[in-house]
Short mmCIF file of C-alpha atoms in Angstrom, two decimals:
data_model
loop_
_atom_site.label_atom_id
_atom_site.label_comp_id
_atom_site.label_asym_id
_atom_site.label_seq_id
_atom_site.Cartn_x
_atom_site.Cartn_y
_atom_site.Cartn_z
CA MET A 6 -3.23 107.69 -18.33
CA ASN A 7 -5.84 109.86 -17.39
CA CYS A 8 -9.68 108.97 -16.44
CA GLU A 9 -10.99 109.58 -19.84
CA ASP A 10 -8.68 107.01 -21.28
CA ALA A 11 -8.67 104.59 -18.40
CA LYS A 12 -12.60 104.42 -17.89
CA PRO A 13 -13.76 102.70 -21.15
CA LEU A 14 -10.93 100.06 -20.17
CA LEU A 15 -11.95 99.36 -16.61
CA ASP A 16 -14.29 96.30 -17.71
CA SER A 17 -11.70 94.88 -19.89
CA PHE A 18 -9.14 95.45 -16.97
CA ALA A 19 -11.50 93.54 -14.55
CA ASP A 20 -11.97 90.87 -17.15
CA GLY A 21 -8.37 90.26 -17.54
CA GLU A 22 -8.79 91.06 -21.25
CA LEU A 23 -6.24 93.88 -21.73
CA ASP A 24 -2.95 93.64 -23.47
CA LEU A 25 0.09 93.92 -21.29
CA VAL A 26 0.76 97.58 -22.08
CA ASN A 27 -2.87 98.64 -21.34
CA HIS A 28 -3.19 96.64 -18.16
CA VAL A 29 -0.03 98.07 -16.48
CA GLN A 30 -1.37 101.41 -17.22
CA VAL A 31 -4.73 101.11 -16.03
CA GLU A 32 -3.54 99.41 -13.09
CA ALA A 33 -1.10 102.32 -12.21
CA HIS A 34 -4.20 104.85 -12.80
CA VAL A 35 -6.64 102.71 -10.65
CA ASP A 36 -3.92 102.67 -7.87
CA GLU A 37 -3.80 106.64 -7.74
CA CYS A 38 -7.71 107.64 -8.97
CA LEU A 39 -10.20 106.90 -6.22
CA ARG A 40 -13.15 107.41 -8.65
CA CYS A 41 -11.92 104.80 -11.03
CA ASP A 42 -10.64 102.49 -8.29
CA HIS A 43 -14.41 102.81 -7.01
CA ILE A 44 -15.72 101.73 -10.49
CA TYR A 45 -13.53 98.76 -11.00
CA ARG A 46 -14.33 97.47 -7.30
CA ASN A 47 -18.03 97.81 -8.12
CA ARG A 48 -17.27 95.57 -11.45
CA ALA A 49 -15.40 93.32 -9.44
CA VAL A 50 -18.11 92.76 -7.01
CA LEU A 51 -20.76 92.63 -9.91
CA LYS A 52 -18.88 89.77 -11.52
CA ASN A 53 -18.48 87.87 -8.53
CA ALA A 54 -22.13 88.15 -7.89
CA LEU A 55 -23.08 87.00 -11.45
CA ALA A 56 -20.62 84.20 -11.02
CA ASP A 57 -22.74 82.67 -8.31
CA GLU A 58 -24.03 79.32 -9.34
CA ILE A 59 -27.35 80.18 -8.48
CA LEU A 60 -27.69 82.33 -11.73
CA TYR A 61 -26.54 79.54 -13.81
CA PHE A 62 -29.50 77.52 -15.54
CA ARG A 63 -28.35 74.06 -16.11
CA ALA A 64 -30.45 71.89 -18.49
CA PRO A 65 -33.15 69.80 -16.97
CA SER A 66 -32.30 66.04 -17.19
CA GLU A 67 -35.84 65.49 -19.28
CA LEU A 68 -34.33 68.03 -22.21
CA ARG A 69 -31.14 65.95 -22.08
CA SER A 70 -32.91 62.56 -22.63
CA ARG A 71 -35.11 64.11 -25.01
CA ILE A 72 -32.37 65.60 -27.13
CA ARG A 73 -30.54 62.37 -27.18
CA LEU A 74 -33.58 60.67 -28.35
CA SER A 75 -34.08 63.03 -31.27
CA LEU A 76 -30.71 62.86 -32.16
CA SER A 77 -30.78 58.90 -32.35
CA GLU A 78 -33.84 59.28 -34.30
CA SER A 79 -32.73 61.57 -36.86
CA GLN A 80 -29.64 59.34 -37.26
CA THR A 81 -31.64 56.35 -38.05
CA ARG A 82 -34.67 57.92 -39.62
CA SER A 83 -33.59 58.14 -43.31
CA PRO A 84 -29.96 56.85 -44.05
CA ILE A 85 -30.71 57.44 -47.90
CA THR A 86 -31.92 61.07 -47.28
CA ARG A 87 -28.66 61.83 -45.48
CA LEU A 88 -26.67 60.01 -48.05
CA LEU A 89 -28.41 62.55 -50.73
CA LYS A 90 -27.58 65.57 -48.72
CA TRP A 91 -25.68 68.25 -50.67
CA ARG A 92 -22.21 67.38 -49.13
CA TRP A 93 -22.29 63.75 -50.55
CA MET A 94 -23.64 65.20 -54.11
CA PRO A 95 -20.00 65.34 -55.62
CA ALA A 96 -19.07 61.98 -54.35
CA PHE A 97 -22.58 60.57 -55.49
CA ALA A 98 -22.47 61.98 -58.91
CA THR A 99 -18.86 60.92 -59.32
CA ALA A 100 -19.93 57.20 -58.41
CA ALA A 101 -22.85 57.51 -60.73
CA ILE A 102 -20.67 58.41 -63.64
CA LEU A 103 -18.20 55.76 -62.86
CA THR A 104 -20.71 53.31 -62.74
CA ALA A 105 -22.49 54.30 -66.05
CA VAL A 106 -19.08 54.25 -67.88
CA LEU A 107 -18.34 50.78 -66.22
CA LEU A 108 -21.59 49.47 -67.18
CA THR A 109 -21.29 51.05 -70.76
CA THR A 110 -17.78 49.62 -71.35
CA PHE A 111 -18.68 46.09 -69.87
CA ALA A 112 -21.97 46.33 -71.97
CA ILE A 113 -19.93 47.05 -75.06
CA TYR A 114 -17.05 44.31 -74.37
CA ARG A 115 -19.92 41.74 -73.60
CA ASP A 116 -21.82 42.51 -76.83
CA ARG A 117 -18.27 42.31 -78.58
CA ALA A 118 -17.85 38.87 -76.94
CA VAL A 119 -21.25 37.77 -77.84
CA ASP A 120 -20.91 38.94 -81.30
CA SER A 121 -17.46 37.39 -81.85
CA GLU A 122 -18.98 34.05 -80.57
CA ASN A 123 -21.90 34.32 -82.85
CA LEU A 124 -19.66 34.90 -85.69
CA LEU A 125 -17.38 31.92 -84.89
CA ALA A 126 -20.56 29.84 -84.31
CA ASN A 127 -21.90 30.89 -87.78
CA GLU A 128 -18.45 29.90 -89.33
CA MET A 129 -18.38 26.60 -87.58
CA VAL A 130 -22.12 25.91 -89.01
CA SER A 131 -21.00 26.81 -92.32
CA ALA A 132 -18.10 24.47 -92.22
CA HIS A 133 -20.15 21.67 -90.91
CA ILE A 134 -22.59 22.18 -93.56
CA ARG A 135 -19.99 22.32 -96.32
CA SER A 136 -18.29 19.23 -95.00
CA MET A 137 -21.47 17.40 -95.43
CA MET A 138 -22.45 18.77 -98.83
CA VAL A 139 -21.32 16.63 -101.80
CA GLY A 140 -19.88 13.20 -101.25
CA ASP A 141 -17.45 12.28 -98.71
CA THR A 142 -14.71 13.93 -99.82
CA HIS A 143 -15.30 17.14 -98.09
CA LEU A 144 -16.04 15.59 -94.88
CA MET A 145 -12.80 13.74 -94.39
CA ASP A 146 -8.98 13.92 -95.87
CA VAL A 147 -7.98 10.88 -93.64
CA PRO A 148 -10.63 8.31 -93.22
CA SER A 149 -9.85 6.30 -90.37
CA THR A 150 -11.34 5.01 -87.13
CA ASP A 151 -7.78 4.75 -85.59
CA GLN A 152 -6.93 7.74 -83.48
CA HIS A 153 -3.06 6.89 -84.05
CA THR A 154 -3.67 7.34 -87.90
CA VAL A 155 -5.73 10.44 -87.56
CA LYS A 156 -3.42 12.37 -85.05
CA PRO A 157 -0.16 12.05 -86.87
CA TRP A 158 -1.67 12.71 -90.10
CA PHE A 159 -2.21 16.46 -89.22
CA GLU A 160 1.67 16.71 -88.54
CA GLY A 161 3.18 19.11 -90.79
CA LYS A 162 -0.32 20.61 -91.96
CA LEU A 163 -0.97 22.38 -88.88
CA ASP A 164 1.28 24.45 -86.40
CA PHE A 165 -0.21 22.87 -83.53
CA SER A 166 -1.10 18.96 -82.55
CA PRO A 167 -4.87 18.47 -81.87
CA PRO A 168 -5.69 15.86 -79.36
CA VAL A 169 -7.57 13.03 -80.81
CA ALA A 170 -9.66 10.82 -78.63
CA ASP A 171 -10.91 7.35 -79.33
CA LEU A 172 -14.58 7.70 -77.92
CA SER A 173 -15.88 4.24 -79.59
CA GLN A 174 -16.49 2.83 -75.92
CA GLN A 175 -18.85 5.86 -75.30
CA GLY A 176 -20.81 5.39 -78.65
CA PHE A 177 -18.97 8.01 -80.61
CA THR A 178 -17.02 6.43 -83.48
CA LEU A 179 -14.02 8.40 -84.93
CA ILE A 180 -14.44 8.18 -88.75
CA GLY A 181 -11.63 10.49 -89.78
CA GLY A 182 -10.26 13.90 -89.76
CA ARG A 183 -9.43 16.92 -92.14
CA LEU A 184 -8.19 20.23 -92.54
CA ASP A 185 -10.66 23.09 -92.59
CA TYR A 186 -10.57 26.93 -92.51
CA ALA A 187 -12.46 28.85 -89.91
CA GLY A 188 -12.11 32.03 -87.55
CA GLY A 189 -9.50 33.23 -90.00
CA ARG A 190 -7.31 30.15 -89.34
CA ALA A 191 -6.53 26.71 -90.44
CA VAL A 192 -8.02 24.31 -87.79
CA ALA A 193 -8.23 20.45 -87.36
CA ALA A 194 -11.66 19.09 -88.05
CA LEU A 195 -12.15 15.60 -86.29
CA VAL A 196 -15.11 13.62 -87.63
CA TYR A 197 -17.20 11.37 -85.31
CA GLN A 198 -20.46 9.64 -85.75
CA ARG A 199 -23.13 8.25 -83.66
CA ARG A 200 -25.75 6.46 -85.34
CA GLN A 201 -26.66 8.34 -88.50
CA HIS A 202 -25.44 11.78 -87.24
CA VAL A 203 -22.05 13.20 -88.01
CA ILE A 204 -20.37 15.43 -85.43
CA ASN A 205 -17.67 17.72 -86.77
CA LEU A 206 -15.40 18.80 -83.77
CA PHE A 207 -13.23 21.69 -84.84
CA VAL A 208 -10.11 22.12 -82.72
CA PHE A 209 -7.69 25.20 -82.66
CA PRO A 210 -5.37 26.85 -80.26
CA ASN A 211 -6.50 29.53 -78.06
CA GLN A 212 -4.46 32.53 -76.50
CA GLU A 213 -6.67 32.39 -73.35
CA THR A 214 -5.40 30.36 -70.61
CA GLY A 215 -7.55 28.23 -68.31
CA ALA A 216 -10.64 26.67 -69.09
CA ASN A 217 -13.95 27.98 -70.18
CA GLY A 218 -17.18 26.02 -69.28
CA GLU A 219 -19.17 24.52 -72.08
CA ARG A 220 -21.67 26.83 -74.07
CA LEU A 221 -24.68 25.34 -75.77
CA LEU A 222 -25.90 27.17 -79.06
CA VAL A 223 -28.32 26.40 -81.75
CA LYS A 224 -28.12 27.78 -85.38
CA GLN A 225 -29.77 26.92 -88.38
CA GLY A 226 -31.22 23.80 -86.63
CA PHE A 227 -27.73 22.38 -85.66
CA ASN A 228 -26.47 22.07 -82.20
CA ILE A 229 -23.23 23.59 -81.08
CA VAL A 230 -21.17 23.08 -78.23
CA HIS A 231 -17.95 24.76 -77.50
CA TRP A 232 -15.39 24.99 -74.66
CA THR A 233 -11.78 25.87 -73.88
CA ARG A 234 -9.42 23.63 -72.36
CA SER A 235 -5.63 23.70 -71.86
CA GLY A 236 -5.02 26.36 -74.60
CA MET A 237 -7.31 24.75 -77.33
CA THR A 238 -10.69 25.79 -78.40
CA PHE A 239 -13.30 22.95 -79.12
CA TRP A 240 -16.37 23.37 -81.36
CA ALA A 241 -18.68 20.52 -81.77
CA VAL A 242 -21.42 20.95 -84.40
CA SER A 243 -23.97 18.38 -85.40
CA ASP A 244 -27.44 17.66 -86.16
CA LEU A 245 -27.50 15.18 -83.04
CA ASN A 246 -29.75 16.20 -80.17
CA ALA A 247 -28.39 18.62 -77.64
CA ALA A 248 -28.22 16.09 -74.73
CA GLU A 249 -26.16 13.65 -76.75
CA LEU A 250 -23.89 16.35 -78.09
CA GLN A 251 -23.23 17.58 -74.72
CA GLU A 252 -22.56 13.92 -73.47
CA PHE A 253 -19.88 13.85 -76.20
CA ALA A 254 -18.25 17.11 -75.09
CA ALA A 255 -18.29 15.77 -71.60
CA ASP A 256 -16.79 12.41 -72.66
CA LEU A 257 -13.89 14.50 -74.59
CA GLN A 258 -13.08 16.32 -71.56
CA SER A 259 -13.01 13.38 -69.04
CA MET B 24 -15.28 67.63 -40.06
CA LEU B 25 -16.96 64.96 -38.13
CA GLY B 26 -16.02 61.48 -38.93
CA THR B 27 -18.11 58.63 -40.60
CA ASN B 28 -19.89 57.66 -37.36
CA ARG B 29 -21.56 61.08 -37.04
CA LYS B 30 -24.10 60.58 -34.30
CA ILE B 31 -21.27 59.36 -31.83
CA ASP B 32 -19.02 61.99 -32.97
CA PHE B 33 -21.79 64.58 -32.59
CA ASP B 34 -22.94 63.33 -29.11
CA GLU B 35 -19.37 63.35 -27.82
CA VAL B 36 -18.54 66.78 -29.29
CA PHE B 37 -21.97 68.99 -28.48
CA LEU B 38 -23.78 67.20 -25.73
CA PRO B 39 -21.16 68.44 -23.20
CA HIS B 40 -22.47 72.06 -23.81
CA LEU B 41 -25.87 71.21 -23.46
CA ASP B 42 -25.85 73.33 -20.11
CA ALA B 43 -24.20 76.35 -21.84
CA ALA B 44 -26.96 75.98 -24.40
CA TYR B 45 -29.79 75.87 -22.09
CA ASN B 46 -28.20 78.66 -19.95
CA LEU B 47 -28.21 81.18 -22.91
CA ALA B 48 -31.70 80.22 -24.02
CA ARG B 49 -33.01 80.53 -20.56
CA TRP B 50 -31.69 83.82 -20.13
CA LEU B 51 -32.66 85.13 -23.52
CA THR B 52 -36.18 83.76 -23.60
CA ARG B 53 -36.62 84.00 -19.70
CA ASP B 54 -38.87 81.27 -19.83
CA PRO B 55 -38.14 77.45 -18.88
CA ALA B 56 -40.49 75.99 -21.45
CA ASP B 57 -39.28 78.15 -24.29
CA ALA B 58 -35.79 77.64 -23.42
CA ASP B 59 -36.36 73.76 -23.76
CA ASP B 60 -37.81 74.06 -27.31
CA VAL B 61 -35.35 76.53 -28.18
CA VAL B 62 -32.31 74.25 -27.17
CA GLN B 63 -33.83 71.14 -28.73
CA GLU B 64 -34.53 73.04 -32.04
CA SER B 65 -30.70 74.35 -31.74
CA PHE B 66 -29.37 70.69 -31.28
CA MET B 67 -31.38 69.42 -34.30
CA ARG B 68 -30.20 72.42 -36.52
CA ALA B 69 -26.45 71.93 -35.06
CA PHE B 70 -26.99 68.03 -35.96
CA ARG B 71 -28.09 69.24 -39.52
CA PHE B 72 -25.23 71.58 -39.99
CA SER B 73 -22.66 69.76 -38.37
CA ALA B 74 -21.06 68.74 -41.53
CA GLY B 75 -20.00 72.21 -41.76
CA PHE B 76 -18.32 72.23 -38.28
CA GLN B 77 -14.58 72.47 -39.28
CA GLY B 78 -13.52 71.28 -35.64
CA GLY B 79 -12.15 73.83 -33.21
CA ASP B 80 -14.41 75.69 -30.59
CA SER B 81 -17.43 73.62 -30.43
CA ARG B 82 -19.11 75.47 -27.80
CA SER B 83 -18.98 78.74 -29.58
CA TRP B 84 -20.09 77.27 -32.65
CA LEU B 85 -23.13 75.62 -30.89
CA LEU B 86 -23.87 78.82 -28.84
CA LYS B 87 -24.05 80.79 -32.41
CA ILE B 88 -26.75 78.35 -33.21
CA VAL B 89 -28.72 78.60 -29.88
CA ARG B 90 -28.42 82.62 -30.13
CA ASN B 91 -29.60 82.69 -33.72
CA THR B 92 -32.59 80.12 -32.85
CA CYS B 93 -33.38 82.18 -29.76
CA TYR B 94 -33.61 85.57 -31.58
CA THR B 95 -35.54 83.82 -34.61
CA TRP B 96 -37.86 82.71 -31.96
CA LEU B 97 -38.24 85.76 -30.00
CA ARG B 98 -38.90 87.78 -33.46
CA LYS B 99 -41.69 85.13 -34.20
CA ASN B 100 -43.33 84.86 -30.84
CA ARG B 101 -42.40 88.34 -28.72
CA SER B 102 -41.71 90.74 -31.67
CA ARG B 103 -42.24 93.66 -29.27
CA GLU B 104 -39.06 92.61 -27.33
CA THR B 105 -36.75 92.89 -30.09
CA SER B 106 -38.40 95.51 -32.26
CA TYR B 107 -36.68 98.75 -30.80
CA GLU B 108 -33.35 99.79 -31.91
CA LEU B 109 -30.85 99.59 -29.21
CA ASP B 110 -30.16 103.21 -28.14
CA GLU B 111 -27.24 102.65 -25.87
CA GLU B 112 -26.74 106.17 -24.63
CA GLN B 113 -30.29 106.41 -23.56
CA HIS B 114 -29.63 103.53 -21.21
CA GLU B 115 -27.05 105.49 -19.70
CA ALA B 116 -29.02 108.25 -18.69
CA VAL B 117 -29.60 107.38 -14.99
CA SER B 118 -30.59 109.54 -12.10
CA GLY B 119 -28.77 109.65 -8.81
CA ASP B 120 -25.38 107.99 -8.35
CA PRO B 121 -25.06 105.27 -10.98
CA GLU B 122 -21.74 104.05 -9.29
CA ALA B 123 -23.15 103.73 -5.76
CA ILE B 124 -21.21 101.04 -4.03
CA LEU B 125 -22.68 97.62 -4.71
CA GLN B 126 -23.09 95.51 -1.84
CA GLU B 127 -21.20 91.97 -2.08
CA ASN B 128 -24.08 90.09 -0.54
CA ILE B 129 -26.42 91.62 -3.29
CA ASP B 130 -29.59 89.53 -3.30
CA ARG B 131 -29.06 86.92 -6.22
CA GLN B 132 -32.78 86.61 -7.01
CA PHE B 133 -32.82 90.75 -7.22
CA LEU B 134 -29.82 90.56 -9.46
CA ARG B 135 -31.27 88.16 -11.67
CA LYS B 136 -34.58 90.19 -12.12
CA LEU B 137 -32.40 93.34 -12.92
CA LEU B 138 -30.44 91.29 -15.53
CA GLU B 139 -33.43 89.79 -17.17
CA GLY B 140 -34.82 93.43 -17.26
CA LEU B 141 -31.73 94.34 -19.47
CA PRO B 142 -32.27 94.65 -23.52
CA PRO B 143 -31.17 91.20 -24.83
CA GLU B 144 -28.18 92.76 -26.58
CA PHE B 145 -26.90 93.83 -23.22
CA ARG B 146 -28.05 90.46 -21.58
CA GLU B 147 -26.24 88.34 -23.86
CA VAL B 148 -22.81 89.67 -23.41
CA ILE B 149 -23.25 89.72 -19.51
CA VAL B 150 -24.46 86.07 -19.63
CA LEU B 151 -21.78 84.94 -21.89
CA ARG B 152 -18.94 86.59 -20.19
CA ASP B 153 -19.88 86.61 -16.55
CA ILE B 154 -22.13 83.67 -16.16
CA GLU B 155 -20.99 81.35 -18.96
CA GLY B 156 -17.45 82.61 -18.73
CA LEU B 157 -16.56 83.06 -22.49
CA SER B 158 -13.53 85.18 -23.55
CA TYR B 159 -14.17 88.24 -25.54
CA LYS B 160 -12.95 86.42 -28.63
CA GLU B 161 -15.68 83.60 -27.95
CA ILE B 162 -18.27 86.11 -27.60
CA SER B 163 -17.28 87.73 -30.56
CA SER B 164 -17.50 84.58 -32.48
CA VAL B 165 -20.95 83.73 -30.87
CA THR B 166 -22.56 87.00 -31.54
CA GLU B 167 -20.80 87.76 -34.65
CA LEU B 168 -19.71 91.22 -33.43
CA PRO B 169 -16.38 92.71 -33.79
CA LEU B 170 -13.96 92.46 -30.68
CA GLY B 171 -14.07 96.25 -29.94
CA THR B 172 -18.02 96.09 -29.98
CA VAL B 173 -18.07 93.32 -27.65
CA MET B 174 -15.72 95.21 -25.38
CA SER B 175 -17.70 98.40 -25.36
CA ARG B 176 -21.14 96.72 -25.39
CA LEU B 177 -20.06 94.68 -22.11
CA ALA B 178 -18.91 97.81 -20.48
CA ARG B 179 -22.20 99.65 -21.18
CA ALA B 180 -24.26 96.61 -20.14
CA ARG B 181 -22.44 96.45 -16.89
CA LYS B 182 -22.79 100.03 -16.01
CA ARG B 183 -26.40 99.93 -16.86
CA LEU B 184 -26.90 96.76 -14.44
CA GLN B 185 -25.02 98.63 -12.00
CA ALA B 186 -26.93 101.73 -12.23
CA ASP B 187 -30.20 99.72 -12.07
CA ALA B 188 -28.87 98.09 -8.77
CA ALA B 189 -28.13 101.51 -7.29
CA ARG B 190 -31.32 103.00 -8.49
CA ALA B 191 -33.21 100.23 -6.70
CA THR B 192 -31.16 100.22 -3.78
CA GLN B 193 -31.49 104.06 -3.46
CA SER B 194 -35.13 103.83 -3.67
CA GLY B 195 -35.28 101.21 -1.02
CA VAL B 196 -36.26 98.12 -3.06
CA LEU B 197 -33.57 95.93 -1.89
CA GLY B 198 -30.10 96.10 -1.04
#
């Protein structure tokens, strides 16, 4: 290696930044070339002088405190602004879309559920009105105040056995039962009476397990209470006031 | 990528480089108050951009922001200083012996004035290498210059500094 090749490499040599081949070659050249050795030594002296601690400017402690403060301020200033930063946008947009889809789905299902409840309630009211229409024949197939007469009467006529409760102690007199048709299936209709008010209690099995709390509806001036319990759905329809009809429902479930 | 608790992570990753940030800013602005402002702004920018920090060399990442903030600041406040084209050959035209023997005990404040007198492009590579102790690769990452340019610019910068020192010594300023 001659001076022309070595000179541009002397700084990198002094910095220890040369690859091994060049390092060895420059080292050999510096050993035999006084001029290049002189430049190399000058660089070493300069580097050594520059490395003096005096020339290193350390950050003042006030600046350190000021930056710490600014950082904690910008951290707490506005979490929402930070959340809206672009890097969160994909996640944010995805979450928004998912929420919208879920809400829509939920709304559709809820509307459907409300719709099916409404539909069924209308059918129950129609059945109640029909039963009251002409004479007594529509109201009862088996006129009896005895639950042990009414319950066996359904046997062979339905694919389930409706619970028949005696609520005479509570002031609701069982006066009979009949078959009816509602919600696309044959249902048991139990007829109770309080004073002059007839209560139709429609009972049919339900696929849903578990119990659903009572729901109070009003249709065409009739009060309706319905609930689900032990795989059976109960619809009580009457012109009796809502409070007493709910009392009736509560007595049946106790 | 910094974790969920960004502030704690940020403090842990970047605050240890506050001295490095200040040292570079101080040498580039040559003024303590200006360096304060530049460093504070650099940390705020670093915090804002920290989502883009993919891990790795946090010091170089921060120093790149400090350097850019410094040059933006210099352009805005002292446009005269950065307006000239760096003519590296011109700086090499030195009278006398540019490689006169440098005294081991060269006065440090004198050296500081000489370094402060270099164009910022020369000054920064010397500061990053000889004062901060960065490798050529790290300097390349901070300055966004190719490795070969870092190498040649550093050689020219030192030669210039050496010549300035020699000239001052020869003309009897200081030794």
